[in-house]
PDB file of C-alpha atoms in Angstrom:
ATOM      1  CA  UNK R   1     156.828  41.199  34.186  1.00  0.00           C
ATOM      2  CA  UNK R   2     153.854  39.084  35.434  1.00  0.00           C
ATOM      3  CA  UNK R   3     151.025  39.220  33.165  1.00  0.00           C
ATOM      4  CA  UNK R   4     147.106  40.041  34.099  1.00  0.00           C
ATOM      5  CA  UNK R   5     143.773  41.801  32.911  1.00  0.00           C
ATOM      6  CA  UNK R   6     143.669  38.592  30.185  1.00  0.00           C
ATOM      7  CA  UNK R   7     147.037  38.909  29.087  1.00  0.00           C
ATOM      8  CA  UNK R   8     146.359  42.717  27.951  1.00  0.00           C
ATOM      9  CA  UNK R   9     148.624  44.343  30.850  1.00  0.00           C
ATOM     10  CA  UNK R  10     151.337  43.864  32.910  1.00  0.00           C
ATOM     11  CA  UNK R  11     152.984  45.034  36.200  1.00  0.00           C
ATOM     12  CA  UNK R  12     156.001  44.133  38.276  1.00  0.00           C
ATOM     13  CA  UNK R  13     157.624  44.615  41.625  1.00  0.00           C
ATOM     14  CA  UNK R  14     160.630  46.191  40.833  1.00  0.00           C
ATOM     15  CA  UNK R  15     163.261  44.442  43.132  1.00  0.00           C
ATOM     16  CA  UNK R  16     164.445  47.061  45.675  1.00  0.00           C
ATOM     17  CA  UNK R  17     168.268  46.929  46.609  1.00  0.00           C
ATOM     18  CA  UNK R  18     168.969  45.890  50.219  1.00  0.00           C
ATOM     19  CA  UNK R  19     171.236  48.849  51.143  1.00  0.00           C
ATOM     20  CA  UNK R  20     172.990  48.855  54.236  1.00  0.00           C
ATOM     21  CA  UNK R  21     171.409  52.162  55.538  1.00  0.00           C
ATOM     22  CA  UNK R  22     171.063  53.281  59.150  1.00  0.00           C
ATOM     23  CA  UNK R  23     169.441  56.943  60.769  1.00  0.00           C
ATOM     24  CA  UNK R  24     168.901  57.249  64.152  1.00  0.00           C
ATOM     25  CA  UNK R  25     165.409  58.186  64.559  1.00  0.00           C
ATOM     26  CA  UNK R  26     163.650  61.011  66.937  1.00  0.00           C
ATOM     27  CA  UNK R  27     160.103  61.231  67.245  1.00  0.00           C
ATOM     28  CA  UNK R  28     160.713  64.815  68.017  1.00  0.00           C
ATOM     29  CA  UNK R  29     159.541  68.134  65.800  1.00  0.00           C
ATOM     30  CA  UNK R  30     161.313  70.706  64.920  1.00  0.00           C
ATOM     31  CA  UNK R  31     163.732  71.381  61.497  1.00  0.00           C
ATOM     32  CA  UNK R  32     163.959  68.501  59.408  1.00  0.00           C
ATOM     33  CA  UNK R  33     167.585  66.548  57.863  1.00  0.00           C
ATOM     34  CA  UNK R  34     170.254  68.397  56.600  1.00  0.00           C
ATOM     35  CA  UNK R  35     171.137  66.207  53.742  1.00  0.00           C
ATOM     36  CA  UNK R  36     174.600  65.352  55.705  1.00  0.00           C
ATOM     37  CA  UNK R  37     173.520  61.573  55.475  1.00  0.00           C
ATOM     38  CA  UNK R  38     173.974  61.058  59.006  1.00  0.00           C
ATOM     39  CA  UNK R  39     171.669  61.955  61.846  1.00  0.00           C
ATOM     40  CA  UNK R  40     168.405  61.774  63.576  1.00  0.00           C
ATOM     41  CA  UNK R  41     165.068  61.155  61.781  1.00  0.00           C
ATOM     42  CA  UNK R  42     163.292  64.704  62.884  1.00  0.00           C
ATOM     43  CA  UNK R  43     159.099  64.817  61.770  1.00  0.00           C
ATOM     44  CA  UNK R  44     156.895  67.626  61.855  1.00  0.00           C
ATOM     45  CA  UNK R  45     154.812  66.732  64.292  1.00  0.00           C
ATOM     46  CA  UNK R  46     155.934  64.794  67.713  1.00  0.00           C
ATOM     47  CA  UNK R  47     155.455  60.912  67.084  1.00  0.00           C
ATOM     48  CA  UNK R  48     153.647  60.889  63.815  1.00  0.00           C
ATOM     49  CA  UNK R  49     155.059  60.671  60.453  1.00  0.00           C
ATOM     50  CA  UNK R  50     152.930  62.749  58.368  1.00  0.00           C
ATOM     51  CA  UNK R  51     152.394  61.912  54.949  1.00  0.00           C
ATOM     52  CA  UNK R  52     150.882  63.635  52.248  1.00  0.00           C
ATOM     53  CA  UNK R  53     148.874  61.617  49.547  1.00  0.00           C
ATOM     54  CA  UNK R  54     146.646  62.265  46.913  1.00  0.00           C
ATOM     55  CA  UNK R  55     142.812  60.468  48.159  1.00  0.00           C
ATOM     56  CA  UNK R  56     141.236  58.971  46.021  1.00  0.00           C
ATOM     57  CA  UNK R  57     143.484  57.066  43.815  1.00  0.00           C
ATOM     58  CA  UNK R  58     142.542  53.237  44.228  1.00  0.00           C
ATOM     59  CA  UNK R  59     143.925  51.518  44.668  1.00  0.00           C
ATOM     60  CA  UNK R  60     147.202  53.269  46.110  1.00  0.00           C
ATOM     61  CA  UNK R  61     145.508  55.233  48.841  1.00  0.00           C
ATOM     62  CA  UNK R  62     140.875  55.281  49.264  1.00  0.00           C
ATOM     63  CA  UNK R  63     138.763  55.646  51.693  1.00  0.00           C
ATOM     64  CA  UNK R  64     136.908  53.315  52.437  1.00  0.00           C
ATOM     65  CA  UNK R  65     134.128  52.488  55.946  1.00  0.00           C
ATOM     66  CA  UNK R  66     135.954  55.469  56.981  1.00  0.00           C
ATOM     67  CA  UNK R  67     139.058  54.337  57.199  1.00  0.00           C
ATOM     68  CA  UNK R  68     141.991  55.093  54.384  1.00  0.00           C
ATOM     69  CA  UNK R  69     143.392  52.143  53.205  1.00  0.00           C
ATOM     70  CA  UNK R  70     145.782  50.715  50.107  1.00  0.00           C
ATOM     71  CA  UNK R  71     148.631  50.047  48.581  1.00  0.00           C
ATOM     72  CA  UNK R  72     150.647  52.643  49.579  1.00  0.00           C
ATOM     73  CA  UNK R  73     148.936  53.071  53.050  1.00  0.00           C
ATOM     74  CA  UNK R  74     150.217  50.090  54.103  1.00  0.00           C
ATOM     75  CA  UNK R  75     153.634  51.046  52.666  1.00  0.00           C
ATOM     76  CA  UNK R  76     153.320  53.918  54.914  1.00  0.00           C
ATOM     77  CA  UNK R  77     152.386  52.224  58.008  1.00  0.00           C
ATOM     78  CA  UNK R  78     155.142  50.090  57.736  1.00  0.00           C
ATOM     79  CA  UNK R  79     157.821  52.381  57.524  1.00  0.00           C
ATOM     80  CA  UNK R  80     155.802  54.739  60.828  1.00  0.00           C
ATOM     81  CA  UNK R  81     156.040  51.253  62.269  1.00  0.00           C
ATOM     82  CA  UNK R  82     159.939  50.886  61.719  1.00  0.00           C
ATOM     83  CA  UNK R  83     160.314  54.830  62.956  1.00  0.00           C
ATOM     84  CA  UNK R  84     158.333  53.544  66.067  1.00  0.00           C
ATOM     85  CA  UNK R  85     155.831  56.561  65.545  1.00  0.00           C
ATOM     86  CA  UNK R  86     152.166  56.619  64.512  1.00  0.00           C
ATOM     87  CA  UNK R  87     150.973  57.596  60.755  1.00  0.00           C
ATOM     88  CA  UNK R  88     148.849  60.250  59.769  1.00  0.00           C
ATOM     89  CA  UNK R  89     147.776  60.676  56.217  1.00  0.00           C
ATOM     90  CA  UNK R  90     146.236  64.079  54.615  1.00  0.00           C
ATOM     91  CA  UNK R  91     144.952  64.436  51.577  1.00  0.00           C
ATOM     92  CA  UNK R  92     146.754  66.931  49.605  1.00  0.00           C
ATOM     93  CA  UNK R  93     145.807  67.696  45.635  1.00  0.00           C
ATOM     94  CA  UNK R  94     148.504  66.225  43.406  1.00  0.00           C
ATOM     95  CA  UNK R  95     149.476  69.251  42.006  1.00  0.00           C
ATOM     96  CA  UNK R  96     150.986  70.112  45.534  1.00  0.00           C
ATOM     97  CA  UNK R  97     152.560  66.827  45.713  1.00  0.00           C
ATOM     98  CA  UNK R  98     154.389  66.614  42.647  1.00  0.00           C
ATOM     99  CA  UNK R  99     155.723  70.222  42.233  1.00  0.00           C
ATOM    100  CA  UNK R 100     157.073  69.520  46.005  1.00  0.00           C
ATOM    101  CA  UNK R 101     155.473  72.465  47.575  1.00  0.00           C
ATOM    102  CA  UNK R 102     153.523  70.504  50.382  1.00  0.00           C
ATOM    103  CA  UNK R 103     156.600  69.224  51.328  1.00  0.00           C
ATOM    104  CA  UNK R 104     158.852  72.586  50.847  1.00  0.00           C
ATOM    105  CA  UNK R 105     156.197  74.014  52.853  1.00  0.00           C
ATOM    106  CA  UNK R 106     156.308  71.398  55.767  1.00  0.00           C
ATOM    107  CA  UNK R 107     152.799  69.960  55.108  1.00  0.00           C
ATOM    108  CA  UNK R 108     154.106  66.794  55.496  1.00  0.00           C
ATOM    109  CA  UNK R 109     157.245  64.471  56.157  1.00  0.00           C
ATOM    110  CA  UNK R 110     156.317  62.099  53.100  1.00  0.00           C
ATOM    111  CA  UNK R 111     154.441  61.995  49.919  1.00  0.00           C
ATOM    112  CA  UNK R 112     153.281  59.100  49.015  1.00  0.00           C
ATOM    113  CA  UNK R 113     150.667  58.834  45.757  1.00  0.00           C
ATOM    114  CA  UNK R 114     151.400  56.275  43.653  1.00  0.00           C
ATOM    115  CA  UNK R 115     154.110  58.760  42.176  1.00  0.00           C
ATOM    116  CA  UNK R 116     156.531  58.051  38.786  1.00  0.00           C
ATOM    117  CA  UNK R 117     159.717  59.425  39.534  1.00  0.00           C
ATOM    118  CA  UNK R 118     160.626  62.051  36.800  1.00  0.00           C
ATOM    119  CA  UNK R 119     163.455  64.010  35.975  1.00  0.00           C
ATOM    120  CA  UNK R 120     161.671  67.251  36.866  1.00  0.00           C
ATOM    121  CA  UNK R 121     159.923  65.950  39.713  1.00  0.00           C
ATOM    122  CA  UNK R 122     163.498  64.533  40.796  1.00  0.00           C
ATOM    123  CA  UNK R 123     164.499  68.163  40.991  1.00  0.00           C
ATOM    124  CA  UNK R 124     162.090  69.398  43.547  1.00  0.00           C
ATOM    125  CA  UNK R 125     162.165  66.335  45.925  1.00  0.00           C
ATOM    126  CA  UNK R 126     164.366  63.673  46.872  1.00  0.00           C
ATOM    127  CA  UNK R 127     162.622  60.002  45.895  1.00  0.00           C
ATOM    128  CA  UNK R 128     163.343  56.657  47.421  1.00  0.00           C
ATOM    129  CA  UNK R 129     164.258  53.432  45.721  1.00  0.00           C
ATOM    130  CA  UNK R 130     161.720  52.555  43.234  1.00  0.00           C
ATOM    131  CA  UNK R 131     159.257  50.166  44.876  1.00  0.00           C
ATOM    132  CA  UNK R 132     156.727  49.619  41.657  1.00  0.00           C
ATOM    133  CA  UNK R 133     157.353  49.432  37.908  1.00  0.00           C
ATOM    134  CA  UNK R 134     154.067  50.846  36.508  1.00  0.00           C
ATOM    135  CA  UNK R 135     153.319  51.328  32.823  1.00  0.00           C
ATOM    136  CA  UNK R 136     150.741  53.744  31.303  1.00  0.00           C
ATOM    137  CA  UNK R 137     147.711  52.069  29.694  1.00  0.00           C
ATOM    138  CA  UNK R 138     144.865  52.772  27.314  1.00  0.00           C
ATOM    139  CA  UNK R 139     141.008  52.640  28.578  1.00  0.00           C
ATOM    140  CA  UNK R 140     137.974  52.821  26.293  1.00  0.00           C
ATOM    141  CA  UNK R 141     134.732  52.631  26.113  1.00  0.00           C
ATOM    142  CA  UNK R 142     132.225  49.952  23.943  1.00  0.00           C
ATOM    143  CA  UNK R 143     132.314  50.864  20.380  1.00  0.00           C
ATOM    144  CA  UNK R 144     134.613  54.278  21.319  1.00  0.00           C
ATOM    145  CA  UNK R 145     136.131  53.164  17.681  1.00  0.00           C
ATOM    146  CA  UNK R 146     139.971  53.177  19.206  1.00  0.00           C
ATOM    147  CA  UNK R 147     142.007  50.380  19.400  1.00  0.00           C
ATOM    148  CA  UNK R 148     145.534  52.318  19.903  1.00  0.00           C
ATOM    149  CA  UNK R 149     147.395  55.477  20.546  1.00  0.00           C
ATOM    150  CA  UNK R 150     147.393  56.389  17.261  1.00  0.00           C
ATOM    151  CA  UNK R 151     143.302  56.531  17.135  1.00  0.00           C
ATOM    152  CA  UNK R 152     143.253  58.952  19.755  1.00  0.00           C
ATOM    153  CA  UNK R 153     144.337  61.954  18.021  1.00  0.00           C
ATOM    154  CA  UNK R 154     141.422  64.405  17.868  1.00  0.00           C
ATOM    155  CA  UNK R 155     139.106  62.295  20.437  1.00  0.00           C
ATOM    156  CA  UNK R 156     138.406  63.500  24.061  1.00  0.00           C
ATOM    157  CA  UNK R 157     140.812  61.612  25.979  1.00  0.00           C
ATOM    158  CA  UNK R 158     139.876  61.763  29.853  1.00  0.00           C
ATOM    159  CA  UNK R 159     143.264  62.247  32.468  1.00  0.00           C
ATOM    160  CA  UNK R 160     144.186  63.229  35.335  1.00  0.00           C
ATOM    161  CA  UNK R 161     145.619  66.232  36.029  1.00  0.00           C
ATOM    162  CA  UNK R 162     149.411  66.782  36.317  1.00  0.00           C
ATOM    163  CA  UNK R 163     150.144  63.214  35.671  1.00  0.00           C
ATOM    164  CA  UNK R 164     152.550  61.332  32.965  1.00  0.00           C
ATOM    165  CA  UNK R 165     149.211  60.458  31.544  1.00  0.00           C
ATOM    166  CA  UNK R 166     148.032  64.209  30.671  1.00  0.00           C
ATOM    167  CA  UNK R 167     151.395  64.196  29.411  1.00  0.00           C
ATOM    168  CA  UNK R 168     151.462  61.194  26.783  1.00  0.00           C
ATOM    169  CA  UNK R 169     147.738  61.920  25.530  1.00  0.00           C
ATOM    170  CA  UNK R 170     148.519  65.479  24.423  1.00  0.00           C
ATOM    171  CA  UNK R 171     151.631  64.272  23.039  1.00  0.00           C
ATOM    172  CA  UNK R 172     149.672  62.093  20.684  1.00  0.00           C
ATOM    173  CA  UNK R 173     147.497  64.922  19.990  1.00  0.00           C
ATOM    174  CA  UNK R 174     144.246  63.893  22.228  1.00  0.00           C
ATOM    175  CA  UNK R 175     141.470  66.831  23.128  1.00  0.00           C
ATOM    176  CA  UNK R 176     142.793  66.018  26.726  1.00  0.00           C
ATOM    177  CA  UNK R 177     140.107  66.233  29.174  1.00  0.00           C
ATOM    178  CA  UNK R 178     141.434  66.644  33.038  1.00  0.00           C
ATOM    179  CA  UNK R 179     139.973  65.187  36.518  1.00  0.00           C
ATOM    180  CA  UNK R 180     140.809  65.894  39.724  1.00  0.00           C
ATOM    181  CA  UNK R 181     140.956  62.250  40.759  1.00  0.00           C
ATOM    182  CA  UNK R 182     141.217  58.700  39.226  1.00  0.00           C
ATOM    183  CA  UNK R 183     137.271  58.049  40.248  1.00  0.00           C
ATOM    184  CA  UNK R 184     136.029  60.849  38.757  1.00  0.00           C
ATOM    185  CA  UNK R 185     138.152  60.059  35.777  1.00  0.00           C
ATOM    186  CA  UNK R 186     136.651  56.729  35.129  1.00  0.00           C
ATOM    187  CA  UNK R 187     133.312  57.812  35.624  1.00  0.00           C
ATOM    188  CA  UNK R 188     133.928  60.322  32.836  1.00  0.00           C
ATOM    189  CA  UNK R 189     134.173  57.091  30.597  1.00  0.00           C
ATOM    190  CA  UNK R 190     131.356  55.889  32.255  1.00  0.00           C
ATOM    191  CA  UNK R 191     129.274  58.511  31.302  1.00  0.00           C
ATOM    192  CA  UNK R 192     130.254  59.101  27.734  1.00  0.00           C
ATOM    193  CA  UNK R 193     131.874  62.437  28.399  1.00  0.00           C
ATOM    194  CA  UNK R 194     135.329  61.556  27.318  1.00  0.00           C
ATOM    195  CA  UNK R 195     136.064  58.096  24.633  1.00  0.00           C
ATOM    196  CA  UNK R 196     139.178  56.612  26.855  1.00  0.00           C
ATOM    197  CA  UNK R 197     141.621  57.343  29.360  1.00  0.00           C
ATOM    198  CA  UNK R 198     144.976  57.319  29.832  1.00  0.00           C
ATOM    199  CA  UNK R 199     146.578  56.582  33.160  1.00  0.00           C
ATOM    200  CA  UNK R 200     149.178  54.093  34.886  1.00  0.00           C
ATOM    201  CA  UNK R 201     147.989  50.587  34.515  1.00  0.00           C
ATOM    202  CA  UNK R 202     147.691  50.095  38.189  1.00  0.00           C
ATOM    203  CA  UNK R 203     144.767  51.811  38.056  1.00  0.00           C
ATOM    204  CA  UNK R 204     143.160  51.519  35.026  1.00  0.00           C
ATOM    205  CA  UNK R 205     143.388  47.957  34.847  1.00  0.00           C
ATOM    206  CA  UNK R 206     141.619  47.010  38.191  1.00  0.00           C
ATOM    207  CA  UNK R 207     138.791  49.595  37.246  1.00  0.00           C
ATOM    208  CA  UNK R 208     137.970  46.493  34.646  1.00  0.00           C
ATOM    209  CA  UNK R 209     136.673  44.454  37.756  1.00  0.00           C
ATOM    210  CA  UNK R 210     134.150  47.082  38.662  1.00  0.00           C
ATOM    211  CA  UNK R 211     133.437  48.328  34.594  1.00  0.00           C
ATOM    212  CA  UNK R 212     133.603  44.726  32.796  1.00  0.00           C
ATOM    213  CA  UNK R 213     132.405  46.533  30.032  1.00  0.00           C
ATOM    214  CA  UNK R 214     135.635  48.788  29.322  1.00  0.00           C
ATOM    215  CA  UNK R 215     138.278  47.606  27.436  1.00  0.00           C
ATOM    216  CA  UNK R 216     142.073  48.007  27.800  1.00  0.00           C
ATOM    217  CA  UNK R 217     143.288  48.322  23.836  1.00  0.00           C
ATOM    218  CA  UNK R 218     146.914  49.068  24.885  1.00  0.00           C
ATOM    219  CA  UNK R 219     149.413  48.882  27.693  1.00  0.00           C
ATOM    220  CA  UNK R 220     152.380  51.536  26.765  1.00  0.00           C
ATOM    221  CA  UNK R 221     155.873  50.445  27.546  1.00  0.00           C
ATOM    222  CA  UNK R 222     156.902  53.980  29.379  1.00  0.00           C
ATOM    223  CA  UNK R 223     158.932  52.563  32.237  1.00  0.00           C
ATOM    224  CA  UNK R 224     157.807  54.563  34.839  1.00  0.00           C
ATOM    225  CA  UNK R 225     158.516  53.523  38.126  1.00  0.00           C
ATOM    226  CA  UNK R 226     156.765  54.627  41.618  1.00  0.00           C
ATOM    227  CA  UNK R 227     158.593  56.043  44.225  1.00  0.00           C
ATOM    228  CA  UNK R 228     157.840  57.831  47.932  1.00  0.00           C
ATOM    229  CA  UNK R 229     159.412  61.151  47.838  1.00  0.00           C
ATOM    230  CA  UNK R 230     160.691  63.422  51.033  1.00  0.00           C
ATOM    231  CA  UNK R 231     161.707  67.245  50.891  1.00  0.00           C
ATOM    232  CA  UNK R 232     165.122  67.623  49.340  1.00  0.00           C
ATOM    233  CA  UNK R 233     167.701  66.964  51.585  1.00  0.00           C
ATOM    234  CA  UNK R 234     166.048  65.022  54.117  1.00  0.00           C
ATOM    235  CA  UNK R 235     168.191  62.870  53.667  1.00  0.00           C
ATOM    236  CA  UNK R 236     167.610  61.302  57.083  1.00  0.00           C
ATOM    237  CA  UNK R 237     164.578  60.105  56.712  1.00  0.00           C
ATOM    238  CA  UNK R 238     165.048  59.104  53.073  1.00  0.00           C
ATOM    239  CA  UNK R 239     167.616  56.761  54.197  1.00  0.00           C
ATOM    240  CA  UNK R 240     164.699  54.853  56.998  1.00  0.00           C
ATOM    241  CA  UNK R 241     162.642  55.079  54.024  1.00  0.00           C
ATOM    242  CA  UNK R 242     164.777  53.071  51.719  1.00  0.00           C
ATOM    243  CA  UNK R 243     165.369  50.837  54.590  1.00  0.00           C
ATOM    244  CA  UNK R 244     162.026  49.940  54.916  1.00  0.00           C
ATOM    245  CA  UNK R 245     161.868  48.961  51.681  1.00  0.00           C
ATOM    246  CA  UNK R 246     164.843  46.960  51.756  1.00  0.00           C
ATOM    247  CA  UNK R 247     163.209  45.029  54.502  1.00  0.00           C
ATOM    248  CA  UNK R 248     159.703  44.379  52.557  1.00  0.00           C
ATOM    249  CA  UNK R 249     161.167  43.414  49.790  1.00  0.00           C
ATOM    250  CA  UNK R 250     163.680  40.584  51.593  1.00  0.00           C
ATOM    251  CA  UNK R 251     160.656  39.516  53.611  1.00  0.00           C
ATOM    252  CA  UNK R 252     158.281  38.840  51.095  1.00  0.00           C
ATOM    253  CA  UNK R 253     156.178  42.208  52.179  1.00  0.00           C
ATOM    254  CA  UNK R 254     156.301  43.837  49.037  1.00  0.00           C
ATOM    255  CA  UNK R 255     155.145  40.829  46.674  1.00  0.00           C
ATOM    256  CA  UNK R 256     152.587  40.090  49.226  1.00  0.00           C
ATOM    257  CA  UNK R 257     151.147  43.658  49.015  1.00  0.00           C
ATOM    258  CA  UNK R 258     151.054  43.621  45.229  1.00  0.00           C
ATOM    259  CA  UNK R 259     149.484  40.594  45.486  1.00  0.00           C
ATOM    260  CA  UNK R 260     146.590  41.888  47.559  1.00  0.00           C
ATOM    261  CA  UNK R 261     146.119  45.018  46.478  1.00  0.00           C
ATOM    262  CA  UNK R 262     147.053  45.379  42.299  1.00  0.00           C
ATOM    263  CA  UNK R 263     145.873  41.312  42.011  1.00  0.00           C
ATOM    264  CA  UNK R 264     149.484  40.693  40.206  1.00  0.00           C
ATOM    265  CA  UNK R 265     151.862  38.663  42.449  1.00  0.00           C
ATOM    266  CA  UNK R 266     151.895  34.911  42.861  1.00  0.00           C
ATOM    267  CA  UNK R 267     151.035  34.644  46.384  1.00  0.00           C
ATOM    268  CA  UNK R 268     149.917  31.242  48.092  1.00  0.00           C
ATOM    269  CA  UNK R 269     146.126  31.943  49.158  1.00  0.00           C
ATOM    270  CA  UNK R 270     145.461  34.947  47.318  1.00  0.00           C
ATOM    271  CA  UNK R 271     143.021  35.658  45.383  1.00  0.00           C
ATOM    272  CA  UNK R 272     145.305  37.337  42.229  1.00  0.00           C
ATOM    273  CA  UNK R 273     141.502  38.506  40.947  1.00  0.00           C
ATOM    274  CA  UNK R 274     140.546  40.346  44.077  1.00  0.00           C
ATOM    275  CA  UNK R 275     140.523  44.562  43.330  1.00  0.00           C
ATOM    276  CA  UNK R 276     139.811  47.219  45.648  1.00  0.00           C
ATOM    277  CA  UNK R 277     136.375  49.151  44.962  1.00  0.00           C
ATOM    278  CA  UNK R 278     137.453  53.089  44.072  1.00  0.00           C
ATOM    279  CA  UNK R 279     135.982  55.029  46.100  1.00  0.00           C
ATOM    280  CA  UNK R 280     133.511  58.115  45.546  1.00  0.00           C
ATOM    281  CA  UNK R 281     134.820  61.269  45.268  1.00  0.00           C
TER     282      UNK R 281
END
């Protein structure tokens, strides 16, 4: 685990296996993979591989001078690039995305929103290889008074909604507090409507570089890990996806992007402080 945010967090690639996966790919519509394992790639919509996301959550997937960018959008891109098709990203409210109806429903060939794979969420979609290990963490406000998990009890804890993090704080017996997006969530510590916030480290700790005044009191050793998820038995395309991957990570792709976008991966020229802005919501 590489260490940044002052020593306070951490956040590592997770390497991704190199799997000896092949799918012959069609840039055609019509009904998606059977889950056979073998076969052509088949998208909802001729050329483009649609992908469902979750916008704003910086700095996975923001807009920003018009133009949606980030950590998984470039993820994305690559693997459109490897199908030899174009990308097209919607935004789609999380709750759609990880109870796998926008994808049961054909709103999209992939999600991809900085995602933990879960049991539960494991039994609605089918995810890809892990591409991020991405611990929860603890953000508060000056003199909030908290300096754990165990402080939070009682306190309005901000979240948002229908994430690991919603789960954890009302495990530990927070007045949970839900947003709609990451944004709106740190501007609720912003404006003194909730004490902290609880969410995956690779976004609450680059919201330090644009708040210097927050603190992060604790990083929580959950083990979550990100994945891309397709509808279940598209198996298909799950296989390019995983692919992909493989490639990125034996290229250097994958360090490079972490690098760039989450400020954590020795990378020759970067700047390991640089964080994307969140955008408005």
């Amino acid at each position: 685990m590489k260490s940044r945010f002052h020593g306070a967090a951490t956040l590592s690639v997770l390497a991704v296996s190199a799997l000896a996966l092949s799918a012959c790919t069609s840039t055609g519509g019509g009904e998606q993979g059977s889950g056979e394992g073998e076969g052509e790639v088949n998208l909802i919509s001729s050329g483009t591989l649609t992908v469902c996301s979750d916008i704003p959550y910086a700095p996975f997937e923001y807009v920003e001078n018009g133009e949606t960018v980030g950590f998984d959008i470039d993820l994305v891109n690559r693997i459109a690039e490897d199908l030899g098709v174009e990308t097209n990203v919607i935004t789609t409210p999380f709750e759609a995305i990880e109870t796998g109806s926008a994808l049961d429903t054909d709103q999209c060939d992939l999600a991809a929103s900085g995602m933990t794979i879960t049991e539960e969420r494991e039994s609605v979609m089918d995810f890809s290889e892990p591409y991020l290990d991405d611990n929860l963490a603890l953000l508060v406000a000056p003199d909030s008074g908290i300096r754990s998990v165990a402080d939070i009890e009682g306190q309005r804890v901000g979240v948002q909604q229908a994430t690991t993090g919603e789960d954890y704080a009302r495990d530990n017996g927070a007045d949970v507090v839900q947003y709609e997006t990451s944004s709106l969530m740190i501007q609720g510590l912003n404006t003194d409507d909730v004490k902290a916030v609880l969410g995956n480290i690779s976004v609450t700790g680059p919201a330090i570089a644009d708040n210097p005044e927050l603190q992060l009191v604790e990083e929580i050793e959950t083990g979550e890990q990100l994945g891309l998820a397709v509808k279940t038995g598209n198996t298909a395309l799950l296989e390019q996806v995983n692919e992909s991957l493989a490639t990125m990570e034996e290229d250097g792709t994958l360090a490079q992007l972490e690098a760039e976008w989450l400020g954590t991966a020795d990378s020759e020229g970067t700047d390991a402080s640089a964080s994307p802005e969140p955008s408005a919501s």
